[in-house]
Tab-separated table of C-alpha atoms in Angstrom:
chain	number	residue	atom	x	y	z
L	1	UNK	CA	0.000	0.000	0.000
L	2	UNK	CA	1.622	3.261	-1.017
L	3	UNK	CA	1.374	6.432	1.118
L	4	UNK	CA	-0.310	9.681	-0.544
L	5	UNK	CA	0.699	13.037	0.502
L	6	UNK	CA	-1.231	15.334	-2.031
L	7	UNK	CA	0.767	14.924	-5.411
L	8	UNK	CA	3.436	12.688	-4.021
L	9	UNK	CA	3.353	8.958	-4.150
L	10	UNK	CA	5.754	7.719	-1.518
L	11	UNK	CA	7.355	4.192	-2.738
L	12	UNK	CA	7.968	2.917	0.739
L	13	UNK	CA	6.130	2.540	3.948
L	14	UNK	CA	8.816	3.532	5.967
L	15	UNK	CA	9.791	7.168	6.763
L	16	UNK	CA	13.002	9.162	8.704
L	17	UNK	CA	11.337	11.254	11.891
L	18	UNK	CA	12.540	14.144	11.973
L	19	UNK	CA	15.643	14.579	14.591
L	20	UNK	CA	17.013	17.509	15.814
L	21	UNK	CA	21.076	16.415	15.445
L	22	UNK	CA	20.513	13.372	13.640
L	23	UNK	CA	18.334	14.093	10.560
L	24	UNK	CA	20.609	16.529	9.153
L	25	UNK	CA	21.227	17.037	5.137
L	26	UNK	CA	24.211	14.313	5.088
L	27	UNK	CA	21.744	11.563	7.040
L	28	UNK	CA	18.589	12.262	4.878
L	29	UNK	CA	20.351	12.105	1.693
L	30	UNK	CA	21.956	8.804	3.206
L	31	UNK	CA	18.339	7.256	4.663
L	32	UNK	CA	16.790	7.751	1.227
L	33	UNK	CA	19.619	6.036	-0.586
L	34	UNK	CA	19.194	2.989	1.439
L	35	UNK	CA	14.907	2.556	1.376
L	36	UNK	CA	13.459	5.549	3.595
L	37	UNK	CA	10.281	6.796	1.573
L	38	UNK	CA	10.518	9.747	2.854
L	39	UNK	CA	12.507	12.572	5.069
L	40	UNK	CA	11.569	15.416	6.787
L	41	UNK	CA	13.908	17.777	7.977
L	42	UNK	CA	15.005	18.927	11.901
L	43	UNK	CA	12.894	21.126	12.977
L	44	UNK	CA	13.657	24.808	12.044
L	45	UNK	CA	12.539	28.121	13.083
L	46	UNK	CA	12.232	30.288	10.184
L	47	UNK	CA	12.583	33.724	11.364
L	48	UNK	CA	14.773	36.725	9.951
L	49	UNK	CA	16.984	37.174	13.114
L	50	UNK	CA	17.760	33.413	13.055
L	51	UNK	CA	18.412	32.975	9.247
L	52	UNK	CA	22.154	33.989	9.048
L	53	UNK	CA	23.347	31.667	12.181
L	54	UNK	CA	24.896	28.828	11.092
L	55	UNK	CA	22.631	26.311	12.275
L	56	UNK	CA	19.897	27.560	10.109
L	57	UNK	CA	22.053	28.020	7.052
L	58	UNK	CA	23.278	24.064	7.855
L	59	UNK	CA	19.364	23.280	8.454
L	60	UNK	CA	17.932	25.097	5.726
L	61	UNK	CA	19.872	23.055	2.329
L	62	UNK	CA	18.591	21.166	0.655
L	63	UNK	CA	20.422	21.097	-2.732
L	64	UNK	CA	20.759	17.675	-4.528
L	65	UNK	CA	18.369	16.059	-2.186
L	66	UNK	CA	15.671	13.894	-3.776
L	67	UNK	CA	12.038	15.199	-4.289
L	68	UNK	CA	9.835	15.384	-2.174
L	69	UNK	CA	11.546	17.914	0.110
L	70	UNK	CA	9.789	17.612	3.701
L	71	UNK	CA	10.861	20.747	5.928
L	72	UNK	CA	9.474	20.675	9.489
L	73	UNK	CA	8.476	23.860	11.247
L	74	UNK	CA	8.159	25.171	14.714
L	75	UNK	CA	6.787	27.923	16.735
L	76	UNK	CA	3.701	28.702	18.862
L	77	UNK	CA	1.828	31.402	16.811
L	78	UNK	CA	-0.196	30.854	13.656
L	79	UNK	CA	1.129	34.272	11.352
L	80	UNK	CA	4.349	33.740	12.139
L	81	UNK	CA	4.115	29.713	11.453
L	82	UNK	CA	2.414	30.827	8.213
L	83	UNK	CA	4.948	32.724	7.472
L	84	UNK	CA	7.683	30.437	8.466
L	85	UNK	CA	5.681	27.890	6.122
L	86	UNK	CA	6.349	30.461	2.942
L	87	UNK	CA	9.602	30.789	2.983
L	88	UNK	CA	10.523	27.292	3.826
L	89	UNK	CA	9.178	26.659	-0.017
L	90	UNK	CA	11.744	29.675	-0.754
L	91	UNK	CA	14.285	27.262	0.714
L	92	UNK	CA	12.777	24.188	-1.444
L	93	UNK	CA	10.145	22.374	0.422
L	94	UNK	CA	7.394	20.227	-1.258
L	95	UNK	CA	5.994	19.496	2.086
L	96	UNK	CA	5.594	21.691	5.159
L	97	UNK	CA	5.467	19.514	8.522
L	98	UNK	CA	4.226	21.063	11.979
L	99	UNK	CA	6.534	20.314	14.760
L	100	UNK	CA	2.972	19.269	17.772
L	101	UNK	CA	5.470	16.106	18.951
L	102	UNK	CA	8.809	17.598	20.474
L	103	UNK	CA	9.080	17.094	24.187
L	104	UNK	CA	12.220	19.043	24.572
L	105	UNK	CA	11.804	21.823	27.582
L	106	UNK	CA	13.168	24.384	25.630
L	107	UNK	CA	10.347	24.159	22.835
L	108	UNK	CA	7.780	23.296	25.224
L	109	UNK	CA	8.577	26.557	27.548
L	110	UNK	CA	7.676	28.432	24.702
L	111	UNK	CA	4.734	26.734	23.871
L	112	UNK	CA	5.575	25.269	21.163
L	113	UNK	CA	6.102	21.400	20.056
L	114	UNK	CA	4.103	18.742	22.217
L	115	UNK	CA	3.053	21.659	24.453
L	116	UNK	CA	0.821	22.863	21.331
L	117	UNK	CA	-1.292	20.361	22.134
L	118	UNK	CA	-3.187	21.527	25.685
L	119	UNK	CA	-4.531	24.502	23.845
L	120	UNK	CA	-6.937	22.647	20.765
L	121	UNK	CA	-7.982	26.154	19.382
L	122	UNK	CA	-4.379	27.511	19.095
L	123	UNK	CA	-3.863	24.133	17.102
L	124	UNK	CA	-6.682	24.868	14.925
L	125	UNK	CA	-5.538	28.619	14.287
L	126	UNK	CA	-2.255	27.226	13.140
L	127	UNK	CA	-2.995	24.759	11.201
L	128	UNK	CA	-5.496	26.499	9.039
L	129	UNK	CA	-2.969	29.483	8.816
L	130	UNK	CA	-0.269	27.226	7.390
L	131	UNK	CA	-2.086	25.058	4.847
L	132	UNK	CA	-3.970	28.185	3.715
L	133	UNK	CA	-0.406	30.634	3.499
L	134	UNK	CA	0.943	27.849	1.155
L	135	UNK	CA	-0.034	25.642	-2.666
L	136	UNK	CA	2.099	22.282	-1.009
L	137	UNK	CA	0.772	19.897	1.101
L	138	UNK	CA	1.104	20.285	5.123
L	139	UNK	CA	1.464	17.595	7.162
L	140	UNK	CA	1.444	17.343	11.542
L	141	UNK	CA	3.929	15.259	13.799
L	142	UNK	CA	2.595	15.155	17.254
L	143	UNK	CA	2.256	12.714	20.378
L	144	UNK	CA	-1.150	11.085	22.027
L	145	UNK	CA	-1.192	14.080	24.060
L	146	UNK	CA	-0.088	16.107	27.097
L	147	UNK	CA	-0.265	13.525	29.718
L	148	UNK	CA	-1.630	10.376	30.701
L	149	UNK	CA	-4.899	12.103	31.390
L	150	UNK	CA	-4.805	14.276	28.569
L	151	UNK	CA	-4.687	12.130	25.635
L	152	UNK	CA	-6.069	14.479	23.177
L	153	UNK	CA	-4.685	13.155	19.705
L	154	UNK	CA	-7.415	11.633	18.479
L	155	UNK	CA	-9.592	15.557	18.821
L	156	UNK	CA	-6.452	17.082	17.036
L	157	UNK	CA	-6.614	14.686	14.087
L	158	UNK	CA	-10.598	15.175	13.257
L	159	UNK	CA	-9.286	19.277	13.801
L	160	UNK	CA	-6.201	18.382	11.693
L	161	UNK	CA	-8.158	16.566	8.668
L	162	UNK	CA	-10.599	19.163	8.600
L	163	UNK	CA	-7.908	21.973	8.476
L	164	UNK	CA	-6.992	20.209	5.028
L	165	UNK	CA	-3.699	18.294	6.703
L	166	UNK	CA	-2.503	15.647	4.281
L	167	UNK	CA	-0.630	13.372	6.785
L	168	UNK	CA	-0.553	12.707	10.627
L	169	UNK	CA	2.519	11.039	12.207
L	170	UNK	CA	1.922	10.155	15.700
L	171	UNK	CA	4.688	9.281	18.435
L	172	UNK	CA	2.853	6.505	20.631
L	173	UNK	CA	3.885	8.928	24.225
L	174	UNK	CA	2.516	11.602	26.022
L	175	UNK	CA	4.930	14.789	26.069
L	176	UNK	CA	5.193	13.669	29.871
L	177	UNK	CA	6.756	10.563	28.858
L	178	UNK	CA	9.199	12.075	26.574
L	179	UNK	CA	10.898	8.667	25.486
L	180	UNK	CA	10.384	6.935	28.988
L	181	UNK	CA	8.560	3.500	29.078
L	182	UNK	CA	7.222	1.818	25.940
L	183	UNK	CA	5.425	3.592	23.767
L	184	UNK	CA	1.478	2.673	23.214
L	185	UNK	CA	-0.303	2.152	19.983
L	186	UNK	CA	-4.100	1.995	21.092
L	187	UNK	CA	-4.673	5.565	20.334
L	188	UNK	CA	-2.976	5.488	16.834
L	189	UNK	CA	-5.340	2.277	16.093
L	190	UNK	CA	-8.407	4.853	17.470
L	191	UNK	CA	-7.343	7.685	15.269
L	192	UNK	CA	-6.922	5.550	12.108
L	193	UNK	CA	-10.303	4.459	12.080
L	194	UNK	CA	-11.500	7.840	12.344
L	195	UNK	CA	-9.688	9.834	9.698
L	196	UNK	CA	-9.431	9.463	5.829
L	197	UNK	CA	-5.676	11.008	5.575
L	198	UNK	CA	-2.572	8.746	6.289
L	199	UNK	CA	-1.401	8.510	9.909
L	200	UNK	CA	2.090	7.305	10.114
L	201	UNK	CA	2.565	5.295	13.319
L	202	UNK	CA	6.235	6.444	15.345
L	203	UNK	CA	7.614	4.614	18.757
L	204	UNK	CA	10.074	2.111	19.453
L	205	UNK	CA	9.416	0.521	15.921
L	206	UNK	CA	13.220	-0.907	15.812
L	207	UNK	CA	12.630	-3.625	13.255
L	208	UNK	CA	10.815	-5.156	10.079
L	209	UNK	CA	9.169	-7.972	12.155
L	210	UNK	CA	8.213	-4.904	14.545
L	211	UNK	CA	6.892	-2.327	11.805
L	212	UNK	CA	4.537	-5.259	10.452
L	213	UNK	CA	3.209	-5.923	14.129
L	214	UNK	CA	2.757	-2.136	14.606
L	215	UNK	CA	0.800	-1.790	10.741
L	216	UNK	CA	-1.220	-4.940	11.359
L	217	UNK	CA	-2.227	-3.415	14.969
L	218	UNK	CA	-3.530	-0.436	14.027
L	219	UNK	CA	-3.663	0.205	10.299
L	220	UNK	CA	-1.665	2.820	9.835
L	221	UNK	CA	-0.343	3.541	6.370
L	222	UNK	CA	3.246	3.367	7.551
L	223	UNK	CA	5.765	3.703	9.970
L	224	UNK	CA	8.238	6.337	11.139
L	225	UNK	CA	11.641	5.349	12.378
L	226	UNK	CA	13.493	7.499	14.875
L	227	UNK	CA	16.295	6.639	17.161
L	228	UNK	CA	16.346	3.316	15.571
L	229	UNK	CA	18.146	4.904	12.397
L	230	UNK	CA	21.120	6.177	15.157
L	231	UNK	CA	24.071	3.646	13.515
L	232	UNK	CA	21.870	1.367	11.499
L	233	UNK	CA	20.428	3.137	8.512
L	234	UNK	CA	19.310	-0.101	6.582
L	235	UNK	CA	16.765	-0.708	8.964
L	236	UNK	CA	14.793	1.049	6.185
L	237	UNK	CA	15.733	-1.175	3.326
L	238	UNK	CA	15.268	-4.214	6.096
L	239	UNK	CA	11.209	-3.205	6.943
L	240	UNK	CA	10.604	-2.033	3.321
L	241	UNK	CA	11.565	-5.302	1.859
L	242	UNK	CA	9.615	-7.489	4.552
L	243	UNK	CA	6.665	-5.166	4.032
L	244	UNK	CA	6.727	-6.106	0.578
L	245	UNK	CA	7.723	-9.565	0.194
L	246	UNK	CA	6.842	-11.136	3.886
L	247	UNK	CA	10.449	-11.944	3.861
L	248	UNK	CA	13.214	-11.284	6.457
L	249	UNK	CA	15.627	-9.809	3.794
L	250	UNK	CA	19.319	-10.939	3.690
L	251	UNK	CA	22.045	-9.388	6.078
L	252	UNK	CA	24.028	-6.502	4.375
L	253	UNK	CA	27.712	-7.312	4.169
L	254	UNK	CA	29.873	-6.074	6.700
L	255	UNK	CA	32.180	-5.121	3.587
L	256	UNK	CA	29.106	-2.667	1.955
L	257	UNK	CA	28.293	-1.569	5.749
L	258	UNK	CA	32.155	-0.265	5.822
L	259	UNK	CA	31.998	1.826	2.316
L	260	UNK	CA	28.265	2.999	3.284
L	261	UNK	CA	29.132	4.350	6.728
L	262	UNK	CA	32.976	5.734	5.386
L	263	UNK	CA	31.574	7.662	2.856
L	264	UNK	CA	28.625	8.923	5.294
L	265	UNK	CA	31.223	10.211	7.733
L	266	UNK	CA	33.107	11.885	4.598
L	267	UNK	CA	29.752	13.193	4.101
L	268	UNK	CA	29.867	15.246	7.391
L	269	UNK	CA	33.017	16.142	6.869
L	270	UNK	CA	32.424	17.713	3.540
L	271	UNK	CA	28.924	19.289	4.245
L	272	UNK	CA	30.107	20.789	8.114
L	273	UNK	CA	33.930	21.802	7.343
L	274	UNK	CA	36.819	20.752	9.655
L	275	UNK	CA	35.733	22.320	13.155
L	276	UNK	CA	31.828	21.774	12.974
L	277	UNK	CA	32.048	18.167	10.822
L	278	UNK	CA	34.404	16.536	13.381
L	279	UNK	CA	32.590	17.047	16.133
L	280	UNK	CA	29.116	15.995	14.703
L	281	UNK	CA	30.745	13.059	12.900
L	282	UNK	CA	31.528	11.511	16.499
L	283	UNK	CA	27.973	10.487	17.460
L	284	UNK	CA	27.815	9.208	14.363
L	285	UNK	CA	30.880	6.890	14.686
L	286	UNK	CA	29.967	5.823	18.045
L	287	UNK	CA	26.506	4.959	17.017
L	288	UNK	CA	27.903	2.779	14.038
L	289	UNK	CA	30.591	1.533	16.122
L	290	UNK	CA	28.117	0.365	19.076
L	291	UNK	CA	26.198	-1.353	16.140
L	292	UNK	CA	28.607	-3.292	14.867
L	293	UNK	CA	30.631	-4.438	18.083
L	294	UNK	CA	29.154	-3.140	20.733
L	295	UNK	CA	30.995	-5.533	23.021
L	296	UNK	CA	34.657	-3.934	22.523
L	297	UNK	CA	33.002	-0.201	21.601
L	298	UNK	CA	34.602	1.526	24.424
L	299	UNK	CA	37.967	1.046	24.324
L	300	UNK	CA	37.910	2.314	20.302
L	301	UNK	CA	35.342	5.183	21.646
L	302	UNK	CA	38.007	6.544	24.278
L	303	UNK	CA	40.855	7.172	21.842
L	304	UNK	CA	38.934	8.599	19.016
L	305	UNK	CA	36.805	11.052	20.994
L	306	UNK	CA	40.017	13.278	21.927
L	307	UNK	CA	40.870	13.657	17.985
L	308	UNK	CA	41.052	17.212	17.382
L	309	UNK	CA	41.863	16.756	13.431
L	310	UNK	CA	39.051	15.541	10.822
L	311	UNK	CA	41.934	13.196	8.810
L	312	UNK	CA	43.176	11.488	11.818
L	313	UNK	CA	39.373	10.330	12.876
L	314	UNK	CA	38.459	9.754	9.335
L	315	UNK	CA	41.572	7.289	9.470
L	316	UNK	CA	41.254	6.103	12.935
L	317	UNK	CA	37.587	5.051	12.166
L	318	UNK	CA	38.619	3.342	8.688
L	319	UNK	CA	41.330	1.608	10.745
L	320	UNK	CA	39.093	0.425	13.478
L	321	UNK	CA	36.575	-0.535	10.916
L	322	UNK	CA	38.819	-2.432	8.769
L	323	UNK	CA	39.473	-4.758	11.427
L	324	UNK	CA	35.557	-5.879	12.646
């Protein structure tokens, strides 16, 4: 079953959540290569003080990626999301997604992200300012609700479809829970069988054989991968073909994992500079490093942490790699 999001016919089931530090230009491009069906972009705020800073300019490129272009959005009043919504299609995006699922404190004390979400006609106001400021599709990332007595999602999806939203993606938490305990699926089931637009079901999905329980549970049109992605990228090409074929596809060789996650870190490099692209690149090897050995990670991890030079951990990790 393919995934609709106004003109754009997404060719997997599986799609990157968008990460503030991890879904960066370099990782997108990379996700897509290996099976995501789509990508949305870390969360920016468009406004004219913060466009010359370098994390916006970083945030805010998108040349060479593949269409469609999903830039996510975040702020806490509905003209100045609107507006943030027009120029992101300035910057290239074919979809606009509305940040309603980040639990981070400094979002949420300015009422913005998850915290969106205890005020329904704010929500309304904002989403009917975006999707009428732009001609793309707009789509909404957001939890269950505020808390475990507030579980208002399934309110803010009939408000969401009838604002003319094209796509829901729903984390299965509370912003109280933030990423504590398991996350719940009931209320993704609930909203499924009340809307006609896609909801795209996010949580602890951190395998094929877990994305097809998740679908089969509650019908969602696809899943959305998060901190699963952190070191193990093929996890979309893994659910996409078992979504497709029923079958647990093969292992990737170790020797294609090396050349995928070398050139990925060259990636960083090249897109960041020297200062900025070595110190990002380090979760990044750390994360790949814990995948594939995570048994002798921390002996590697304590040398190449104190590089100070982008050539010397390029090498380092190459080195360390070449002997798994």
């Amino acid at each position: 079953m393919s995934i609709q999001i106004g003109p754009y016919t997404l060719n997997s089931s599986a799609l990157l959540a968008p990460m503030a530090g991890t879904s960066d230009k370099p990782f997108r491009m990379l996700c897509k290569s290996l099976g995501a069906g789509l990508t949305t972009s870390e969360m920016v705020v468009i406004q004219e003080h913060l466009l010359n800073t370098n994390k916006s300019k970083y945030r805010l490129d998108f040349e060479g990626e593949v269409q469609p272009i999903s830039i996510q959005i975040a702020g806490s009043d509905a003209i100045e999301l609107a507006q943030s919504a027009i120029k992101a299609v300035t910057y290239g995006a074919d979809i606009i997604d509305i940040n309603m699922g980040c639990p981070a404190k400094k979002v949420c004390n300015k009422a913005a992200g998850s915290a969106l979400m205890q005020d329904e006609q704010l929500v309304q106001d904002i989403l009917e300012a975006v999707v009428d400021s732009v001609d793309i599709p707009v789509t909404l990332k957001m939890r269950t609700g505020w808390s475990a007595n507030n579980k208002n999602a399934p309110t803010i999806a009939q408000i969401a479809q009838q604002a003319g939203i094209k796509m829901l993606s729903i984390h299965g938490r509370t912003k109280e829970d933030k990423y504590n305990g398991m996350a719940e699926y009931d209320i993704i089931k609930s909203i499924v069988s009340q809307v006609d637009i896609p909801v795209i079901a996010n949580g602890d999905i951190t395998s094929a054989e877990k994305a097809k329980e998740v679908l089969d549970y509650t019908n969602a049109s696809g899943v959305m991968i998060g901190r699963a992605t952190q070191g193990n990228p093929w996890i979309f090409s893994q659910i996409d073909h078992y979504l497709k074929t029923g079958k647990i596809a093969d292992p990737v060789p170790l020797e294609v994992k090396k050349v995928t996650i070398l050139h990925h870190i060259q990636q960083i490099h090249e897109f960041y500079g020297d200062f900025l692209g070595l110190r990002l690149a380090r979760k990044h090897i750390l994360w790949y490093a814990t995948h594939l050995d995570e048994n002798h990670v921390q002996k590697f991890w304590n040398s190449i942490n104190k590089v100070t030079e982008r050539r010397q951990q390029f090498n380092l990790f190459k080195d360390y790699l070449n002997r798994l």
